Short mmCIF file of N, CA and C in Angstrom, two decimals:
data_model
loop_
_atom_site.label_atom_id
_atom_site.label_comp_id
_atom_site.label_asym_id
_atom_site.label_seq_id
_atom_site.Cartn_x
_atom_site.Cartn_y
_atom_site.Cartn_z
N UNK A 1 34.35 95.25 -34.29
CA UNK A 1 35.08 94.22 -33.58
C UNK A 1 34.71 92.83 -34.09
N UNK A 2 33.38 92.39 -34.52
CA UNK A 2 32.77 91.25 -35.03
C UNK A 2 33.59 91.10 -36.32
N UNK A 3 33.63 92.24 -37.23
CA UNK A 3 34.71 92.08 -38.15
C UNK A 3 35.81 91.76 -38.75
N UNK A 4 36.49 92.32 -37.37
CA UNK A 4 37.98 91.99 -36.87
C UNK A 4 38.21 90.40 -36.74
N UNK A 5 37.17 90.01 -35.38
CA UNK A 5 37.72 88.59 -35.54
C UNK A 5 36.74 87.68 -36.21
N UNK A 6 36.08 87.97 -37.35
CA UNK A 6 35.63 87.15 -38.34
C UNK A 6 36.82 86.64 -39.41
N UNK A 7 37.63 88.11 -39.66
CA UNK A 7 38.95 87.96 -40.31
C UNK A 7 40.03 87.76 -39.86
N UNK A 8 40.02 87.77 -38.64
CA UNK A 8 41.04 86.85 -37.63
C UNK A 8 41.03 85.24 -37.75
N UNK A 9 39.92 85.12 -37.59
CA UNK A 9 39.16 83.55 -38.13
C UNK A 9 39.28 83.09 -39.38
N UNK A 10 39.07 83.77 -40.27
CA UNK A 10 39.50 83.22 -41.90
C UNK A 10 41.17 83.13 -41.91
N UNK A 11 41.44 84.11 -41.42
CA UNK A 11 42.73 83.86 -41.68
C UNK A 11 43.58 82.98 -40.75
N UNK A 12 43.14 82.62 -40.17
CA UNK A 12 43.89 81.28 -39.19
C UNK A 12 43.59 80.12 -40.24
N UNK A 13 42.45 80.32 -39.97
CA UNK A 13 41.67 79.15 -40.79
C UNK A 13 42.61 78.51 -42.46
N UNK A 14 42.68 79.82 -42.92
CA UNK A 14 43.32 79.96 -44.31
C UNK A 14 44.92 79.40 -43.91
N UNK A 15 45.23 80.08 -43.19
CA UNK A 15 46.91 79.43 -42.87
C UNK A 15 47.43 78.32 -42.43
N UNK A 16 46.72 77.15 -41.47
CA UNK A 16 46.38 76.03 -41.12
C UNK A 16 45.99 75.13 -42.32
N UNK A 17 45.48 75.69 -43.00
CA UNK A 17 45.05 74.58 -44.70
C UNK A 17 45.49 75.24 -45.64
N UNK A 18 46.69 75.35 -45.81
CA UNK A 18 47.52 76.65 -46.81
C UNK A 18 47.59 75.96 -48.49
N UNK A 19 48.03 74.50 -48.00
CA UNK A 19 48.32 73.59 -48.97
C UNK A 19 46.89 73.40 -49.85
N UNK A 20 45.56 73.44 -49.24
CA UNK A 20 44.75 73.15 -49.93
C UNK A 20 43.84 74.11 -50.68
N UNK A 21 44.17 74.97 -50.51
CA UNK A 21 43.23 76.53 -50.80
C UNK A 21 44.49 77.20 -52.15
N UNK A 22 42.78 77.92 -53.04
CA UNK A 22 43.17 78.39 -54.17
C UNK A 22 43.43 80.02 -53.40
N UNK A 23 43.13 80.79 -54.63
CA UNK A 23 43.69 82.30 -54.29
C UNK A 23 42.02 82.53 -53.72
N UNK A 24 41.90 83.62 -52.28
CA UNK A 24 40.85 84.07 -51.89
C UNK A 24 40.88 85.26 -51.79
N UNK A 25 40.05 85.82 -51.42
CA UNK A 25 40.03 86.89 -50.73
C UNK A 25 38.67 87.67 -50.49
N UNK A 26 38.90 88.13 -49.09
CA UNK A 26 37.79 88.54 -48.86
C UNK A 26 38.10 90.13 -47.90
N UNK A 27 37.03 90.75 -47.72
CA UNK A 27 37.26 92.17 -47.27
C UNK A 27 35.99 92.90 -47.35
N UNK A 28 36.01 94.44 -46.85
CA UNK A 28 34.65 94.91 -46.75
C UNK A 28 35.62 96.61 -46.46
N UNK A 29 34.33 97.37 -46.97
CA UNK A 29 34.95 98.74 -47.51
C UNK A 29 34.61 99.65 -45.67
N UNK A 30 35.39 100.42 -45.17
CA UNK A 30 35.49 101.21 -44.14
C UNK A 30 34.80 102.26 -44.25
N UNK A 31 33.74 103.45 -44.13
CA UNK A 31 33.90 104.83 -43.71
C UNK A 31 34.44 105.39 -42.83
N UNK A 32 35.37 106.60 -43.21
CA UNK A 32 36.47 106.88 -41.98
C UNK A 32 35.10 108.70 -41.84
N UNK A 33 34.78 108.52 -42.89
CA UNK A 33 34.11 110.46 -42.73
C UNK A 33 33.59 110.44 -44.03
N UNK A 34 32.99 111.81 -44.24
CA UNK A 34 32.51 112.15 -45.55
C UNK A 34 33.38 111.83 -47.17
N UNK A 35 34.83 112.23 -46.68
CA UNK A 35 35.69 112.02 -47.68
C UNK A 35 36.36 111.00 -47.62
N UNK A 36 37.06 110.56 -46.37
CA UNK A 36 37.93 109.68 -46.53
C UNK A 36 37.43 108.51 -46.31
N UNK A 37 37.50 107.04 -46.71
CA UNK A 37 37.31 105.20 -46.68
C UNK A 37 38.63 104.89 -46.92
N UNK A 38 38.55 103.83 -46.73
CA UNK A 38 39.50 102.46 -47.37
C UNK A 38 38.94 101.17 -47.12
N UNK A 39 39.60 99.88 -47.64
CA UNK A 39 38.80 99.15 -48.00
C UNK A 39 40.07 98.14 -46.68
N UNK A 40 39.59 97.02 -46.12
CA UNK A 40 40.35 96.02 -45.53
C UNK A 40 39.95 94.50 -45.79
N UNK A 41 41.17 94.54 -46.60
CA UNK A 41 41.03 92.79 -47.26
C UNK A 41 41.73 91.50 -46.82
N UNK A 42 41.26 90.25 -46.92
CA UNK A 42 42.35 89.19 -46.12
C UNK A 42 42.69 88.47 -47.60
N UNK A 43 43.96 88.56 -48.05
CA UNK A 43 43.70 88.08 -49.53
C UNK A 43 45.03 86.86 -49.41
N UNK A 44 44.34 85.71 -49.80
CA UNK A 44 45.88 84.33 -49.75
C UNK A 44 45.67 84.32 -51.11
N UNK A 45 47.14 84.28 -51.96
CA UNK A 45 47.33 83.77 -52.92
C UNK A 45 48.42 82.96 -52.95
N UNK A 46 48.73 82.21 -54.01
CA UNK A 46 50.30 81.46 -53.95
C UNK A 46 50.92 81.86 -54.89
N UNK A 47 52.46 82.47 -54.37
CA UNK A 47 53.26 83.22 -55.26
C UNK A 47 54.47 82.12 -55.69
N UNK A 48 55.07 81.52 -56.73
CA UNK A 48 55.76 80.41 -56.91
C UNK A 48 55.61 79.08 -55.82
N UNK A 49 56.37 78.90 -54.81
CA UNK A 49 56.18 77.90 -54.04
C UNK A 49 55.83 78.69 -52.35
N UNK A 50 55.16 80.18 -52.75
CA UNK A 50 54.64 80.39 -50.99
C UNK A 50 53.55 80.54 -51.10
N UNK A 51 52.83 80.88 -50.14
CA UNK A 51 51.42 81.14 -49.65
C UNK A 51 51.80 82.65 -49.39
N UNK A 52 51.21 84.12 -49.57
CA UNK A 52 51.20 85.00 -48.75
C UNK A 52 49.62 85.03 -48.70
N UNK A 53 50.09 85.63 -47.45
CA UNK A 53 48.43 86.39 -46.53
C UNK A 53 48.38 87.73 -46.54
N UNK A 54 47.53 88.41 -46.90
CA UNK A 54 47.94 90.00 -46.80
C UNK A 54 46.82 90.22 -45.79
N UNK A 55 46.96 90.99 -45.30
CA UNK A 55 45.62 91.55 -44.26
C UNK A 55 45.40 93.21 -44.03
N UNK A 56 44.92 93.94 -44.46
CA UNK A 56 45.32 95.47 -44.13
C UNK A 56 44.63 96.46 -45.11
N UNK A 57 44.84 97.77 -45.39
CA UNK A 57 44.26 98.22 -46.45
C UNK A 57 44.53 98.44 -47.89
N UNK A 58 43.67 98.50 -48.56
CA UNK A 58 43.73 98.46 -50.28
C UNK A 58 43.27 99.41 -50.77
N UNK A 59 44.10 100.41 -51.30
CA UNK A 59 43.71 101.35 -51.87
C UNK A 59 43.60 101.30 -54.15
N UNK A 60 42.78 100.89 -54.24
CA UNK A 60 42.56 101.21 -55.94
C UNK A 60 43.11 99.72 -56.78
N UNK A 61 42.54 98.73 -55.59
CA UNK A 61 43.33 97.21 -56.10
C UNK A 61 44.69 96.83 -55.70
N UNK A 62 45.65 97.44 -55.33
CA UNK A 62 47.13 97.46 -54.26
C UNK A 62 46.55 97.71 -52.88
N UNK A 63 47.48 96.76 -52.78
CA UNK A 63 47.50 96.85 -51.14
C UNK A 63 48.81 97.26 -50.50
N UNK A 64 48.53 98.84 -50.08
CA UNK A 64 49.08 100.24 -49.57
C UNK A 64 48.55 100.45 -48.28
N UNK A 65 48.71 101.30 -47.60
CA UNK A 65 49.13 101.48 -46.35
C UNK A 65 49.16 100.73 -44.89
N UNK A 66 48.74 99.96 -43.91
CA UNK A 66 48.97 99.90 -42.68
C UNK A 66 48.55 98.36 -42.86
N UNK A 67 49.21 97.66 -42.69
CA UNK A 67 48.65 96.14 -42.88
C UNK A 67 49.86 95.24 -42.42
N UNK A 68 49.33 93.74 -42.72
CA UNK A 68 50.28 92.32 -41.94
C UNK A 68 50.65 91.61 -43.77
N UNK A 69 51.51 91.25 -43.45
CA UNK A 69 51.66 90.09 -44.83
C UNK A 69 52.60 88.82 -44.05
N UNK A 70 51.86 87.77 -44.38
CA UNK A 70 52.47 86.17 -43.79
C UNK A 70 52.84 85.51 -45.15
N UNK A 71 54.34 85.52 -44.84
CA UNK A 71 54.54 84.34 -46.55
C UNK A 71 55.07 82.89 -45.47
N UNK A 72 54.20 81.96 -46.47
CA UNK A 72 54.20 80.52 -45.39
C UNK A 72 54.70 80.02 -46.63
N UNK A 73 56.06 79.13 -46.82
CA UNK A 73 56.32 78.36 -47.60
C UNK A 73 55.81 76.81 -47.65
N UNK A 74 55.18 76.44 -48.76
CA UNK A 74 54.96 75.11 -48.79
C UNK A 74 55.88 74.51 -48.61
N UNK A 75 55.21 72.94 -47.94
CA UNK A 75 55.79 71.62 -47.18
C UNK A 75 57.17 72.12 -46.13
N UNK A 76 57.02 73.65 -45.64
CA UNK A 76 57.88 73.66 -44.72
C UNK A 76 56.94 74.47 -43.38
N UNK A 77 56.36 72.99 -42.80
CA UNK A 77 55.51 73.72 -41.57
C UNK A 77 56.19 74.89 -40.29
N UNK A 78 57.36 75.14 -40.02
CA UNK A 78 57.57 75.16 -38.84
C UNK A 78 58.93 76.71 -39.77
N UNK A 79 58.53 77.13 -41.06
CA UNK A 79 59.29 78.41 -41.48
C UNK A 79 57.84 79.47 -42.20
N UNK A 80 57.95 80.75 -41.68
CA UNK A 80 57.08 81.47 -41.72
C UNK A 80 58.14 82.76 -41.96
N UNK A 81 57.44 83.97 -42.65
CA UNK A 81 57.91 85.36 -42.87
C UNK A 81 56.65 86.02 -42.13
N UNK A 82 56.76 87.01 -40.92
CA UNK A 82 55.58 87.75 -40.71
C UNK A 82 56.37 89.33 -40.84
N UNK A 83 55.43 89.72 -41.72
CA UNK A 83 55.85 91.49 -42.03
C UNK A 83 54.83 92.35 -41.36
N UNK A 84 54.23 93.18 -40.89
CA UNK A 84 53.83 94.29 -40.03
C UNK A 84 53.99 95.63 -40.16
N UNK A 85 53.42 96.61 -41.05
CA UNK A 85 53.79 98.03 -40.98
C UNK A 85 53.24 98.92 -42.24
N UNK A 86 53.87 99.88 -42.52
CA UNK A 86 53.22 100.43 -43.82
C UNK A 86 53.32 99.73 -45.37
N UNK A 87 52.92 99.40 -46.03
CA UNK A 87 53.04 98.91 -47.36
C UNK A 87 52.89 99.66 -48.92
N UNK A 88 53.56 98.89 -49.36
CA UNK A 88 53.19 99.93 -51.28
C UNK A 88 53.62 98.93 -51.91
N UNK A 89 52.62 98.93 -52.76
CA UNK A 89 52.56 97.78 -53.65
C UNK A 89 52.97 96.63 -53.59
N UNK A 90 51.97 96.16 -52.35
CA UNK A 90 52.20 94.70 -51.34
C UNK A 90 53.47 93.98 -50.98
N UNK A 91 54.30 95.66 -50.86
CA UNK A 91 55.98 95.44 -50.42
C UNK A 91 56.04 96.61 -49.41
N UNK A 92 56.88 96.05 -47.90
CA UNK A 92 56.92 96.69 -46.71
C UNK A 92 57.46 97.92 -47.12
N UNK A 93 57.12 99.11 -47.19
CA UNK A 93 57.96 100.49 -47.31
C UNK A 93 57.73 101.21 -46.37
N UNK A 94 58.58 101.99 -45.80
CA UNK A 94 58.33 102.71 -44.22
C UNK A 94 58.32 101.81 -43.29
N UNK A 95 57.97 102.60 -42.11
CA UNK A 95 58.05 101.52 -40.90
C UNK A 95 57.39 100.46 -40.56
N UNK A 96 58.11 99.33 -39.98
CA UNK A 96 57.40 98.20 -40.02
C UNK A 96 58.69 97.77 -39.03
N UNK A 97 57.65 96.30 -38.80
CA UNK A 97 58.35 94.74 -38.25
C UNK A 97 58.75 93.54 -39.10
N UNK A 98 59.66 92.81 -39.00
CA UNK A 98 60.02 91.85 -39.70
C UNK A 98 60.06 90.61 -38.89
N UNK A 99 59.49 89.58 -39.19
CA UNK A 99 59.82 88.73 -37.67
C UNK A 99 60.25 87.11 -38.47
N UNK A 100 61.26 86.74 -38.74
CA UNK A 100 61.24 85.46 -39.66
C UNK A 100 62.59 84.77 -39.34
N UNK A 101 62.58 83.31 -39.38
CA UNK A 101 63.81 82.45 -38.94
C UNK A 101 64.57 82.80 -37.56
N UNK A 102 63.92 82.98 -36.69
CA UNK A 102 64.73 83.24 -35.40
C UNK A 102 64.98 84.76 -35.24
N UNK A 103 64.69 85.77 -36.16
CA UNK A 103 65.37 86.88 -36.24
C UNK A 103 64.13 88.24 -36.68
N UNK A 104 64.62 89.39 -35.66
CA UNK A 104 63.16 90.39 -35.83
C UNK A 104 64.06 91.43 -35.81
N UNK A 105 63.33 92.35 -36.51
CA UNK A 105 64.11 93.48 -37.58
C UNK A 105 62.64 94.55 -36.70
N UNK A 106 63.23 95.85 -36.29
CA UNK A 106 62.17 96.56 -36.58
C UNK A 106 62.75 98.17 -36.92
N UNK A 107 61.95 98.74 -37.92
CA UNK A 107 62.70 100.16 -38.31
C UNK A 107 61.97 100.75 -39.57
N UNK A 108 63.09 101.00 -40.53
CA UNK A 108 62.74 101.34 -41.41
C UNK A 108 62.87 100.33 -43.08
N UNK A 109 61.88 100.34 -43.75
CA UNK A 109 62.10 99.47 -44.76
C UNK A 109 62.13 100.24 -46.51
N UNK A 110 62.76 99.44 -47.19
CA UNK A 110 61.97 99.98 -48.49
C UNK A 110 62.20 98.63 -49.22
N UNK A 111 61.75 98.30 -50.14
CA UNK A 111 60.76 96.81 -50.60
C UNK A 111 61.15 95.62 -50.25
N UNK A 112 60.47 95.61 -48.85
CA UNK A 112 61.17 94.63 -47.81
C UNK A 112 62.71 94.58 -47.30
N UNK A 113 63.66 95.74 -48.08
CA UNK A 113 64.58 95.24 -47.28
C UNK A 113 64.47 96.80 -45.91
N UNK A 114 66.10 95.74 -45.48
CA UNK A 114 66.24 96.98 -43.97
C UNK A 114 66.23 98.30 -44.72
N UNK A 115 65.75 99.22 -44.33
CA UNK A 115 66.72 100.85 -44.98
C UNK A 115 66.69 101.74 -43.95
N UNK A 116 67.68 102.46 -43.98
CA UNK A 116 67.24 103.48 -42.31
C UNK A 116 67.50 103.07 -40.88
N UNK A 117 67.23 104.00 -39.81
CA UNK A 117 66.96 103.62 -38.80
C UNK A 117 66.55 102.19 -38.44
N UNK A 118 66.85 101.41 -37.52
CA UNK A 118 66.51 100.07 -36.96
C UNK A 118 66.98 99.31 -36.20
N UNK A 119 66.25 98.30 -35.69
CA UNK A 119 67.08 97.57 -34.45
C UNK A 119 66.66 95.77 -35.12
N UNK A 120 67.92 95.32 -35.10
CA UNK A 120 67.58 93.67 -35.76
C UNK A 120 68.51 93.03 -34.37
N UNK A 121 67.87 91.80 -34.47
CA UNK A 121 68.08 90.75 -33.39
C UNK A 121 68.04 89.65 -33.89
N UNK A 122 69.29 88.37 -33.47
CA UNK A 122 69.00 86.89 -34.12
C UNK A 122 69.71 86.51 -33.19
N UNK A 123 69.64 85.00 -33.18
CA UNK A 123 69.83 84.13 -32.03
C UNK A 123 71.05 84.62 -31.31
N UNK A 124 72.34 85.08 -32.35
CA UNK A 124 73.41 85.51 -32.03
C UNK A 124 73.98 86.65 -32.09
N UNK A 125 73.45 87.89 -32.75
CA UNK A 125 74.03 89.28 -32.42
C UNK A 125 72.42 90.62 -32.43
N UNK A 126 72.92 91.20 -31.73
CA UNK A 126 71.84 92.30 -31.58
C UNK A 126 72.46 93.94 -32.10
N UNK A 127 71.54 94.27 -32.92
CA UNK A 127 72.12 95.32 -33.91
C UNK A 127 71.49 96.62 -33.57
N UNK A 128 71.87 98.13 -33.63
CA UNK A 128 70.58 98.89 -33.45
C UNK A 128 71.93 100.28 -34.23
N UNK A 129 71.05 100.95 -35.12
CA UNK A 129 71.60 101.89 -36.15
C UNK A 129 71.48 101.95 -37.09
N UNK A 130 72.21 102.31 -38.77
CA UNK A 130 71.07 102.59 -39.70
C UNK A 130 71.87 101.27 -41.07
N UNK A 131 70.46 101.24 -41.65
CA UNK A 131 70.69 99.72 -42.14
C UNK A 131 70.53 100.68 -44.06
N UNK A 132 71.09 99.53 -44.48
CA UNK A 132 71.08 100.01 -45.78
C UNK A 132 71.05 98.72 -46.82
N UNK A 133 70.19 98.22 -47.51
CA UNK A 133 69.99 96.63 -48.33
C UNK A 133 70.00 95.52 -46.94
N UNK A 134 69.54 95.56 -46.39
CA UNK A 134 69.29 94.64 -45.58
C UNK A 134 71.02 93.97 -44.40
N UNK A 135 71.65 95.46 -44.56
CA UNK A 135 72.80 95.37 -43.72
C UNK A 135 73.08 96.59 -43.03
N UNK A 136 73.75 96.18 -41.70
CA UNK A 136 74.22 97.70 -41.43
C UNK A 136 75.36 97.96 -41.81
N UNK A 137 74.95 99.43 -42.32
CA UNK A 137 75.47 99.95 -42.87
C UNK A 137 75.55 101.79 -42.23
N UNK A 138 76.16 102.07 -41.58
CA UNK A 138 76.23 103.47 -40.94
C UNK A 138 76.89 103.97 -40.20
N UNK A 139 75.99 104.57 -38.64
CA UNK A 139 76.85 104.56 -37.39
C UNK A 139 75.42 103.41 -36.88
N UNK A 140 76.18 102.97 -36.11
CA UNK A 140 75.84 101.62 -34.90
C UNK A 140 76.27 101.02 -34.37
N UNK A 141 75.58 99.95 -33.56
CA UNK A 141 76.57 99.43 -32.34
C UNK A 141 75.71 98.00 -32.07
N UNK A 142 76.79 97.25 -32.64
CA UNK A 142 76.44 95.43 -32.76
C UNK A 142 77.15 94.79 -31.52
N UNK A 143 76.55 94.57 -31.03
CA UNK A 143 76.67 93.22 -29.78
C UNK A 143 77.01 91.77 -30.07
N UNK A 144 77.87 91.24 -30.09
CA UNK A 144 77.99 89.81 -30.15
C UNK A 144 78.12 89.10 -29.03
N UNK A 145 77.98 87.89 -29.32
CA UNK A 145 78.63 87.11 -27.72
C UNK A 145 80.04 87.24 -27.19
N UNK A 146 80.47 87.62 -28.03
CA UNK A 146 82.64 88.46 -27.84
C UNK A 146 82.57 89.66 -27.50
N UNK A 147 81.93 90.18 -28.21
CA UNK A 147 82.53 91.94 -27.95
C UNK A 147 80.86 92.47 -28.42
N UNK A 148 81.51 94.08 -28.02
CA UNK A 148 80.31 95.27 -28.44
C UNK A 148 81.03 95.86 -29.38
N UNK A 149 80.61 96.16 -30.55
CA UNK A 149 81.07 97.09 -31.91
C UNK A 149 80.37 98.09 -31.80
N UNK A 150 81.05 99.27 -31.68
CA UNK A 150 80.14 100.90 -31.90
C UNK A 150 80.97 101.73 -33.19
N UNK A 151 80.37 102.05 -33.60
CA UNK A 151 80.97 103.18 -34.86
C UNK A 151 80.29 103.40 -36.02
N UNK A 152 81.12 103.42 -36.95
CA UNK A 152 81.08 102.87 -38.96
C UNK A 152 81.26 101.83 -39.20
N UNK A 153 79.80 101.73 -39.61
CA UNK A 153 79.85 100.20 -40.27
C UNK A 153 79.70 100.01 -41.93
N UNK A 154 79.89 98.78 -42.31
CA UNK A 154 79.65 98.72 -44.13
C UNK A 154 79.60 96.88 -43.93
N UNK A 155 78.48 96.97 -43.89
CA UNK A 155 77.92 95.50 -44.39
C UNK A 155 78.26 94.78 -43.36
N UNK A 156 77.78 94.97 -42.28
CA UNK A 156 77.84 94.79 -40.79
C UNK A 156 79.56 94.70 -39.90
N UNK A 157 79.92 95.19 -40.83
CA UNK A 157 82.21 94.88 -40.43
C UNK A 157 82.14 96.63 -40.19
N UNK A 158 83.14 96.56 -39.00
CA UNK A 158 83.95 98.23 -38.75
C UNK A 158 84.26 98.12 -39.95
N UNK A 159 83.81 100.19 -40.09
CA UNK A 159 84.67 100.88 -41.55
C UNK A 159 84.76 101.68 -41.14
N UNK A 160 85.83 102.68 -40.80
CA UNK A 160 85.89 104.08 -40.59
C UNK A 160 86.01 104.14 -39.41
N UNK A 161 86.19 104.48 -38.63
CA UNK A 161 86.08 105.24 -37.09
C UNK A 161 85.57 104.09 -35.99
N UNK A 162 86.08 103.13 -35.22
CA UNK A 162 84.84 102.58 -34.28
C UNK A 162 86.06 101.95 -32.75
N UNK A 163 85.40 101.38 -32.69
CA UNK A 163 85.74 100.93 -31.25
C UNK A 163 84.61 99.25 -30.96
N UNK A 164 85.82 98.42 -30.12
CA UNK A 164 85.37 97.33 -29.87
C UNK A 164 86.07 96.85 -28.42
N UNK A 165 84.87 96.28 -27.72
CA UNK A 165 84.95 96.46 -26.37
C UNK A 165 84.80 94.47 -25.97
N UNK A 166 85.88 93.83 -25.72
CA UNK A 166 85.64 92.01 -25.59
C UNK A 166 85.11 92.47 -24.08
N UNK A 167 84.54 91.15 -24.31
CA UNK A 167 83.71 90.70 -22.54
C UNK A 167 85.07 90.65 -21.51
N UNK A 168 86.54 90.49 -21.51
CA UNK A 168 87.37 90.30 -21.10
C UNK A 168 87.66 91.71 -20.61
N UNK A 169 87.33 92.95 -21.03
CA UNK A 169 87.52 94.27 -21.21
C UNK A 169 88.65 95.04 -21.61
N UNK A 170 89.28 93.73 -22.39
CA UNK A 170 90.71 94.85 -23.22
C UNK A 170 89.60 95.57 -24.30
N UNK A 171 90.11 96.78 -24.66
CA UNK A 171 88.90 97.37 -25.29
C UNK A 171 90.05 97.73 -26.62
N UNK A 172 89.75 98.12 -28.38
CA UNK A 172 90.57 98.95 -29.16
C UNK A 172 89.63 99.69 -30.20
N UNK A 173 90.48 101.24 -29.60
CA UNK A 173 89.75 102.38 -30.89
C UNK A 173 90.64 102.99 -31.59
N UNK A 174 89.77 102.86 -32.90
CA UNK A 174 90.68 103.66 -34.28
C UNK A 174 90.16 103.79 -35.33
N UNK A 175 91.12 103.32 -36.35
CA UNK A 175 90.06 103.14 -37.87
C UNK A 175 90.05 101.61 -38.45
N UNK A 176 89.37 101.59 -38.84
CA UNK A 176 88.67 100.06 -39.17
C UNK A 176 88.57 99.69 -40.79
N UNK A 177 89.29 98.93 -41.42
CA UNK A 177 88.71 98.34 -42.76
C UNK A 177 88.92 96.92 -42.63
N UNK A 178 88.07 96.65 -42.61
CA UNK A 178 87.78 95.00 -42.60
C UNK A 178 88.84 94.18 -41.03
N UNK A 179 89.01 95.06 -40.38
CA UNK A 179 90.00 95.03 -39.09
C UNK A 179 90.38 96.40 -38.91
N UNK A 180 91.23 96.56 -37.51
CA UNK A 180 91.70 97.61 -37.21
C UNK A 180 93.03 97.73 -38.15
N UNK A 181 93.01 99.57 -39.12
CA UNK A 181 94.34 99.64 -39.46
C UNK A 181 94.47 100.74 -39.20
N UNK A 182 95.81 101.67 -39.34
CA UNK A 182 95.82 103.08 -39.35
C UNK A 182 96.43 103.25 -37.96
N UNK A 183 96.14 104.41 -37.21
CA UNK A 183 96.17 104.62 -35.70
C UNK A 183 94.75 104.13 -34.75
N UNK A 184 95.18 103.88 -33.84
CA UNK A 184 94.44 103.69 -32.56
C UNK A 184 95.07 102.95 -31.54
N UNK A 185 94.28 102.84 -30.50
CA UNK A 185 94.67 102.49 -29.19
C UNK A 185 94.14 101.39 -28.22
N UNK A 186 94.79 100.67 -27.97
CA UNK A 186 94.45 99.28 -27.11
C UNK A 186 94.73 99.43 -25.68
N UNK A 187 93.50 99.11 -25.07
CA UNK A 187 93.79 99.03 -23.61
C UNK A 187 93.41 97.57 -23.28
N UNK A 188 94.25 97.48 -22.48
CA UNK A 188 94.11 95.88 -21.60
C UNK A 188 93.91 95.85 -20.59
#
């Protein structure tokens, strides 16, 4: 626990003076049992114009499985990326959290983007179904401040099969490309 928030402490510390600090890092090796360790490192470097923070474990010099990564862009105090979940090759793969610009993603990833299963949220629509490049893309059902979208989606627009329900409650289901075309049915 002394451990924990020693590196809780560097790393505040480190993120608060982002601008003035070279590449660090610091960490200390785990015994889990006879066979198995891993190592947990707090490592800031600056990647073009960001700061990332990695925090989590390092297996063989990469930092792979269960860990945090903070990318803080210079001279922009008040924009942050916080990532949360499994990692490979100090890119989110598998499940994780995304929490950045007003907007939190949680599900499935592969190198940082959405992939899979997930639920994303931003100031203005709430998403939950399966994401594909950092869009949905599947079956799901998007909420806006107008209406609820349930169905097939392709790059967050009805495709295929869906239904849309306005706050007014005229509701219309059918088939969808980039709007309703084909057959379906409108109730008012």
């Amino acid at each position: 626990m002394i451990f924990e928030r020693k590196f809780l402490k560097k790393f505040k510390d480190v993120f608060t003076e982002h601008n003035q600090l070279p590449t660090a890092t610091i960490g200390r090796d785990f015994q889990l049992s006879d066979s198995r360790s891993f190592k947990m490192f707090l490592e800031l470097k600056r990647v073009d114009m960001d700061y990332h923070f990695l925090f989590g474990e390092w297996h063989k010099q990469d930092f792979e499985g269960y860990g945090f990564k903070v990318i803080k862009p210079l001279g922009k105090e008040d924009s942050h990326h916080l990532y949360e979940g499994f990692f490979l090759n100090e890119r989110l793969n598998g499940i994780g959290r995304m929490i950045s610009k007003g907007c939190l993603y949680e599900g499935g990833f592969k190198n940082e983007m959405f992939e899979g299963f997930g639920y994303h949220k931003d100031r203005q629509n709430e998403a939950i179904g399966e994401f594909q490049k950092d869009s949905l893309t599947g079956h799901g059902v998007l909420a806006t401040s107008e209406a609820t979208l349930a169905g097939e989606f392709k790059q967050w627009n009805l495709h295929g099969f869906g239904e849309i329900r306005y706050r007014d409650g005229t509701r219309w289901a059918g088939e969808w490309l980039n709007g309703p075309t084909g057959l379906g049915v409108m109730t008012l």
